[in-house]
Short mmCIF file of C-alpha atoms in Angstrom, two decimals:
data_model
loop_
_atom_site.label_atom_id
_atom_site.label_comp_id
_atom_site.label_asym_id
_atom_site.label_seq_id
_atom_site.Cartn_x
_atom_site.Cartn_y
_atom_site.Cartn_z
CA MET A 140 17.96 -53.40 -53.99
CA SER A 141 16.73 -56.97 -54.19
CA ARG A 142 13.22 -58.00 -53.32
CA ILE A 143 14.40 -59.66 -50.14
CA ARG A 144 16.20 -56.59 -48.95
CA ARG A 145 13.26 -54.31 -49.78
CA ILE A 146 10.96 -56.60 -47.71
CA ARG A 147 13.40 -56.83 -44.87
CA ALA A 148 13.90 -53.04 -44.77
CA GLU A 149 10.13 -52.42 -44.64
CA ALA A 150 9.59 -55.08 -42.10
CA THR A 151 12.42 -53.76 -39.90
CA ALA A 152 10.75 -50.28 -40.10
CA GLY A 153 7.37 -51.74 -39.25
CA TRP A 154 8.76 -53.48 -36.27
CA HIS A 155 10.42 -50.36 -34.88
CA SER A 156 7.26 -48.42 -35.53
CA PHE A 157 5.33 -51.06 -33.53
CA LEU A 158 7.76 -50.81 -30.50
CA ARG A 159 7.55 -47.02 -30.49
CA ARG A 160 3.78 -47.21 -29.92
CA ARG A 161 3.82 -48.36 -26.33
CA THR A 162 0.05 -48.35 -25.99
CA ALA A 163 -0.24 -50.69 -28.91
CA VAL A 164 2.44 -52.96 -27.54
CA PHE A 165 0.71 -53.03 -24.10
CA PHE A 166 -2.76 -53.90 -25.33
CA THR A 167 -1.52 -56.41 -27.95
CA PHE A 168 -0.26 -58.58 -25.04
CA PHE A 169 -2.60 -57.41 -22.36
CA PHE A 170 -6.01 -58.24 -23.97
CA PRO A 171 -5.32 -61.97 -24.49
CA VAL A 172 -3.80 -62.28 -20.93
CA ILE A 173 -6.99 -60.69 -19.41
CA LEU A 174 -9.05 -63.08 -21.37
CA VAL A 175 -7.21 -66.13 -20.19
CA VAL A 176 -7.29 -64.86 -16.61
CA ILE A 177 -11.09 -64.19 -16.70
CA PHE A 178 -12.15 -67.29 -18.59
CA GLY A 179 -9.38 -69.70 -17.65
CA ALA A 180 -8.71 -68.85 -13.96
CA LEU A 181 -11.76 -67.02 -12.69
CA VAL A 182 -14.64 -68.58 -14.47
CA ARG A 183 -12.87 -71.93 -14.82
CA THR A 184 -14.27 -74.89 -16.77
CA GLN A 185 -16.82 -77.25 -15.19
CA PRO A 186 -16.55 -80.42 -17.32
CA THR A 187 -19.38 -82.20 -15.59
CA GLU A 188 -22.00 -79.45 -15.23
CA GLY A 189 -23.00 -78.66 -18.91
CA GLY A 190 -23.43 -75.31 -20.49
CA LEU A 191 -20.73 -72.88 -21.35
CA PHE A 192 -17.25 -73.68 -20.39
CA ALA A 193 -18.24 -77.27 -19.76
CA GLU A 194 -15.33 -78.70 -21.73
CA PRO A 195 -11.95 -79.46 -20.41
CA ALA A 196 -9.61 -76.37 -20.18
CA ALA A 197 -7.43 -77.48 -23.11
CA TYR A 198 -10.53 -77.28 -25.35
CA TYR A 199 -10.37 -73.60 -25.20
CA ILE A 200 -6.75 -73.06 -26.22
CA PRO A 201 -7.75 -72.33 -29.88
CA GLY A 202 -10.00 -69.47 -28.59
CA TYR A 203 -7.22 -67.91 -26.57
CA LEU A 204 -4.79 -68.08 -29.49
CA ALA A 205 -7.43 -66.74 -31.79
CA THR A 206 -7.63 -63.43 -29.85
CA VAL A 207 -4.28 -62.47 -31.24
CA VAL A 208 -4.38 -64.25 -34.52
CA LEU A 209 -7.65 -62.53 -35.34
CA PHE A 210 -7.68 -59.09 -33.69
CA THR A 211 -4.03 -58.04 -34.05
CA PRO A 212 -3.73 -58.44 -37.85
CA LEU A 213 -7.15 -56.98 -38.56
CA SER A 214 -6.66 -53.79 -36.46
CA ARG A 215 -2.93 -53.28 -37.19
CA VAL A 216 -2.99 -53.82 -40.90
CA GLY A 217 -6.36 -52.23 -41.37
CA SER A 218 -5.35 -49.03 -39.53
CA GLU A 219 -2.00 -48.99 -41.28
CA VAL A 220 -3.54 -49.01 -44.69
CA ALA A 221 -5.95 -46.39 -43.72
CA ARG A 222 -3.06 -44.25 -42.18
CA TYR A 223 -1.13 -44.49 -45.38
CA ARG A 224 -4.20 -43.45 -47.41
CA ASP A 225 -4.87 -40.46 -45.09
CA GLY A 226 -1.22 -39.31 -45.56
CA ASN A 227 -1.08 -40.03 -49.27
CA ARG A 228 1.84 -42.28 -48.45
CA PHE A 229 0.90 -44.92 -51.13
CA GLU A 230 1.55 -42.22 -53.74
CA LYS A 231 5.09 -41.93 -52.45
CA LEU A 232 5.36 -45.70 -52.18
CA ALA A 233 4.47 -46.05 -55.68
CA THR A 234 7.65 -44.16 -56.83
CA THR A 235 9.83 -46.76 -55.02
CA PRO A 236 10.60 -50.32 -56.13
CA LEU A 237 8.55 -51.70 -53.29
CA THR A 238 5.39 -53.34 -54.60
CA ARG A 239 2.04 -53.55 -52.93
CA ALA A 240 2.37 -57.24 -52.27
CA GLU A 241 5.87 -56.70 -50.82
CA TRP A 242 4.64 -54.01 -48.46
CA LEU A 243 1.80 -56.22 -47.41
CA LEU A 244 4.23 -59.15 -46.91
CA ALA A 245 6.54 -57.02 -44.81
CA GLN A 246 3.62 -55.90 -42.60
CA THR A 247 2.60 -59.63 -42.34
CA LEU A 248 6.10 -60.57 -41.22
CA VAL A 249 5.95 -58.04 -38.48
CA ASN A 250 2.57 -59.42 -37.36
CA ILE A 251 3.92 -62.97 -37.45
CA ALA A 252 6.74 -61.87 -35.08
CA ILE A 253 4.40 -60.04 -32.74
CA ILE A 254 1.65 -62.79 -32.68
CA GLY A 255 4.29 -65.51 -32.28
CA LEU A 256 5.50 -63.94 -29.09
CA ALA A 257 2.06 -63.22 -27.88
CA SER A 258 1.07 -66.96 -28.65
CA LEU A 259 3.97 -68.19 -26.53
CA LEU A 260 2.80 -65.93 -23.74
CA ILE A 261 -0.73 -67.26 -24.02
CA LEU A 262 0.30 -70.94 -24.05
CA GLY A 263 2.53 -70.52 -21.03
CA LEU A 264 -0.22 -68.66 -19.20
CA VAL A 265 -2.82 -71.19 -20.03
CA VAL A 266 -0.71 -74.03 -18.68
CA ALA A 267 0.33 -72.05 -15.59
CA ILE A 268 -3.00 -70.76 -14.30
CA THR A 269 -5.59 -73.31 -15.74
CA ALA A 270 -5.93 -77.02 -15.64
CA ALA A 271 -5.06 -77.34 -19.35
CA THR A 272 -2.05 -79.65 -20.28
CA LEU A 273 -0.34 -79.77 -23.63
CA PRO A 274 0.64 -83.00 -25.36
CA VAL A 275 4.47 -82.62 -25.50
CA THR A 276 4.90 -84.30 -28.93
CA ILE A 277 6.39 -83.44 -32.24
CA GLU A 278 2.85 -82.77 -33.50
CA LEU A 279 2.82 -79.60 -31.24
CA LEU A 280 5.12 -77.90 -33.87
CA TRP A 281 2.10 -77.85 -36.23
CA LEU A 282 1.08 -74.81 -34.22
CA ILE A 283 3.72 -72.81 -35.92
CA PRO A 284 2.33 -73.11 -39.63
CA LEU A 285 -1.27 -72.81 -38.28
CA ILE A 286 -0.36 -69.47 -36.60
CA VAL A 287 1.50 -68.19 -39.58
CA LEU A 288 -1.28 -69.12 -41.98
CA GLY A 289 -3.86 -67.44 -39.70
CA VAL A 290 -1.81 -64.24 -39.53
CA ILE A 291 -1.35 -64.18 -43.33
CA LEU A 292 -5.03 -64.74 -43.88
CA PHE A 293 -6.19 -62.01 -41.44
CA CYS A 294 -3.53 -59.57 -42.58
CA GLY A 295 -5.16 -59.93 -46.08
CA VAL A 296 -8.56 -59.25 -44.58
CA GLY A 297 -7.04 -56.16 -42.71
CA ALA A 298 -5.72 -54.82 -45.97
CA ILE A 299 -9.17 -55.13 -47.54
CA LEU A 300 -10.81 -53.36 -44.51
CA GLY A 301 -8.23 -50.57 -44.62
CA ARG A 302 -8.99 -49.99 -48.31
CA LEU A 303 -12.78 -49.85 -47.70
CA SER A 304 -12.68 -47.70 -44.63
CA ASP A 305 -12.54 -43.90 -44.77
CA SER A 306 -10.31 -43.38 -41.75
CA GLN A 307 -8.06 -45.18 -39.18
CA ASP A 308 -10.89 -45.09 -36.67
CA GLY A 309 -13.19 -46.52 -39.26
CA ALA A 310 -10.77 -49.37 -39.97
CA VAL A 311 -10.38 -50.24 -36.26
CA ALA A 312 -14.15 -50.10 -35.75
CA ALA A 313 -14.76 -52.34 -38.75
CA SER A 314 -12.07 -54.80 -37.67
CA ASN A 315 -13.62 -54.98 -34.11
CA THR A 316 -17.11 -55.43 -35.57
CA ILE A 317 -15.93 -58.37 -37.72
CA ALA A 318 -13.54 -59.94 -35.23
CA LEU A 319 -15.74 -60.08 -32.05
CA PRO A 320 -18.48 -62.33 -33.48
CA LEU A 321 -15.95 -64.45 -35.34
CA LEU A 322 -14.03 -64.98 -32.12
CA PHE A 323 -17.10 -66.70 -30.49
CA LEU A 324 -18.83 -68.19 -33.48
CA SER A 325 -15.97 -70.09 -35.03
CA ASP A 326 -15.88 -73.21 -33.11
CA THR A 327 -13.68 -71.68 -30.43
CA PHE A 328 -15.38 -71.09 -27.04
CA ILE A 329 -18.89 -72.26 -27.93
CA PRO A 330 -19.25 -75.98 -28.75
CA LEU A 331 -21.41 -76.63 -31.77
CA GLU A 332 -23.92 -78.62 -29.73
CA LEU A 333 -24.83 -75.41 -27.93
CA LEU A 334 -25.73 -73.62 -31.18
CA PRO A 335 -29.00 -73.83 -33.12
CA THR A 336 -28.88 -76.51 -35.69
CA TRP A 337 -29.87 -74.01 -38.58
CA PHE A 338 -26.81 -71.90 -37.65
CA ILE A 339 -24.13 -74.68 -37.65
CA PRO A 340 -23.53 -74.48 -41.49
CA ALA A 341 -22.63 -70.85 -41.09
CA ILE A 342 -19.74 -71.81 -38.87
CA GLU A 343 -18.09 -73.44 -41.81
CA LEU A 344 -17.92 -70.11 -43.62
CA SER A 345 -15.66 -68.59 -41.00
CA PRO A 346 -11.93 -69.02 -41.84
CA LEU A 347 -11.20 -68.85 -38.15
CA THR A 348 -13.10 -72.11 -37.77
CA TYR A 349 -10.35 -74.00 -39.61
CA PHE A 350 -7.62 -72.35 -37.53
CA SER A 351 -9.55 -73.32 -34.38
CA ARG A 352 -10.08 -76.96 -35.43
CA GLY A 353 -6.41 -77.29 -36.56
CA VAL A 354 -5.14 -75.94 -33.22
CA ARG A 355 -7.46 -78.08 -31.25
CA ALA A 356 -6.43 -81.20 -33.23
CA VAL A 357 -2.87 -80.47 -31.97
CA THR A 358 -3.47 -79.31 -28.45
CA PHE A 359 -6.61 -81.39 -27.49
CA PRO A 360 -6.80 -84.51 -29.66
CA ALA A 361 -9.56 -85.91 -27.49
CA ALA A 362 -12.00 -83.48 -29.16
CA GLY A 363 -11.70 -85.52 -32.43
CA ASP A 364 -10.79 -82.59 -34.81
CA THR A 365 -8.61 -83.40 -37.72
CA LEU A 366 -5.46 -81.39 -38.59
CA PHE A 367 -4.68 -81.86 -42.24
CA PRO A 368 -8.10 -80.99 -43.77
CA SER A 369 -8.16 -77.82 -41.46
CA ILE A 370 -4.67 -76.73 -42.40
CA ALA A 371 -5.16 -77.42 -46.07
CA ILE A 372 -8.39 -75.24 -46.12
CA LEU A 373 -6.59 -72.54 -44.14
CA ALA A 374 -3.65 -72.48 -46.44
CA GLY A 375 -5.89 -72.17 -49.44
CA LEU A 376 -7.88 -69.35 -47.89
CA ALA A 377 -4.70 -67.55 -46.71
CA GLY A 378 -3.31 -67.58 -50.27
CA VAL A 379 -6.50 -66.22 -51.84
CA ILE A 380 -7.23 -63.56 -49.19
CA PHE A 381 -3.66 -62.35 -49.09
CA ALA A 382 -3.68 -61.98 -52.92
CA ILE A 383 -6.94 -60.01 -52.72
CA GLY A 384 -5.63 -57.83 -49.91
CA ALA A 385 -2.42 -57.02 -51.90
CA TYR A 386 -4.48 -56.06 -54.87
CA ALA A 387 -6.79 -53.90 -52.74
CA ILE A 388 -3.94 -51.81 -51.51
CA PRO A 389 -4.07 -48.50 -53.60
CA GLN A 390 -1.06 -47.35 -55.59
CA THR A 391 -2.41 -43.81 -55.39
CA ASP A 392 -5.22 -42.22 -53.47
#
């Protein structure tokens, strides 16, 4: 069996496994929808009053997309690696031609499909129930590589967390512990001017920062963020973290 066929077979199995878990399907799409409804429709932005949510509605699109680009790969891949370890499934996997990198790539492809659908839902909902507008230009297509690179990066992080955690519950807890502060402290919902000056350099250490800035450069150009430096840094980080994540996956346990 060729490499492409091995990856396709594993990705197909992973996709059907996701669809069978109805609770996972529901909350994968429900959580970001609730976030958009609460922050976008109920709290609403107040561009003239200062403080939190004082920016135009389109400014927060990166934060909404980050909910699925960040949380979904971390929890799904982290718990999947932990589940495979608990069931000694990596020992069985080691007897097949499928390599660790191919297995992680297959899981990543499944996450790209899931998060791509969720992102379309989020963008449609943001436009429908908030005052946000998207610039309908060819540059909007840059969202595709930004989302793909973000998923690749955080699937790699999820694989590392799954290796370090001692159970599925531990992997999910670790992913939430990391994801929640990153979601709000990565130039997403909180503008830099509202943060202490001493803390701003730490924002540059978050890989989600570059996803956020890249998305904002496309969806809200008025913010002044630049696309190509952000996407270049994101691509470099995605490649490195994915390679580390593939290496972290155990062959036996």
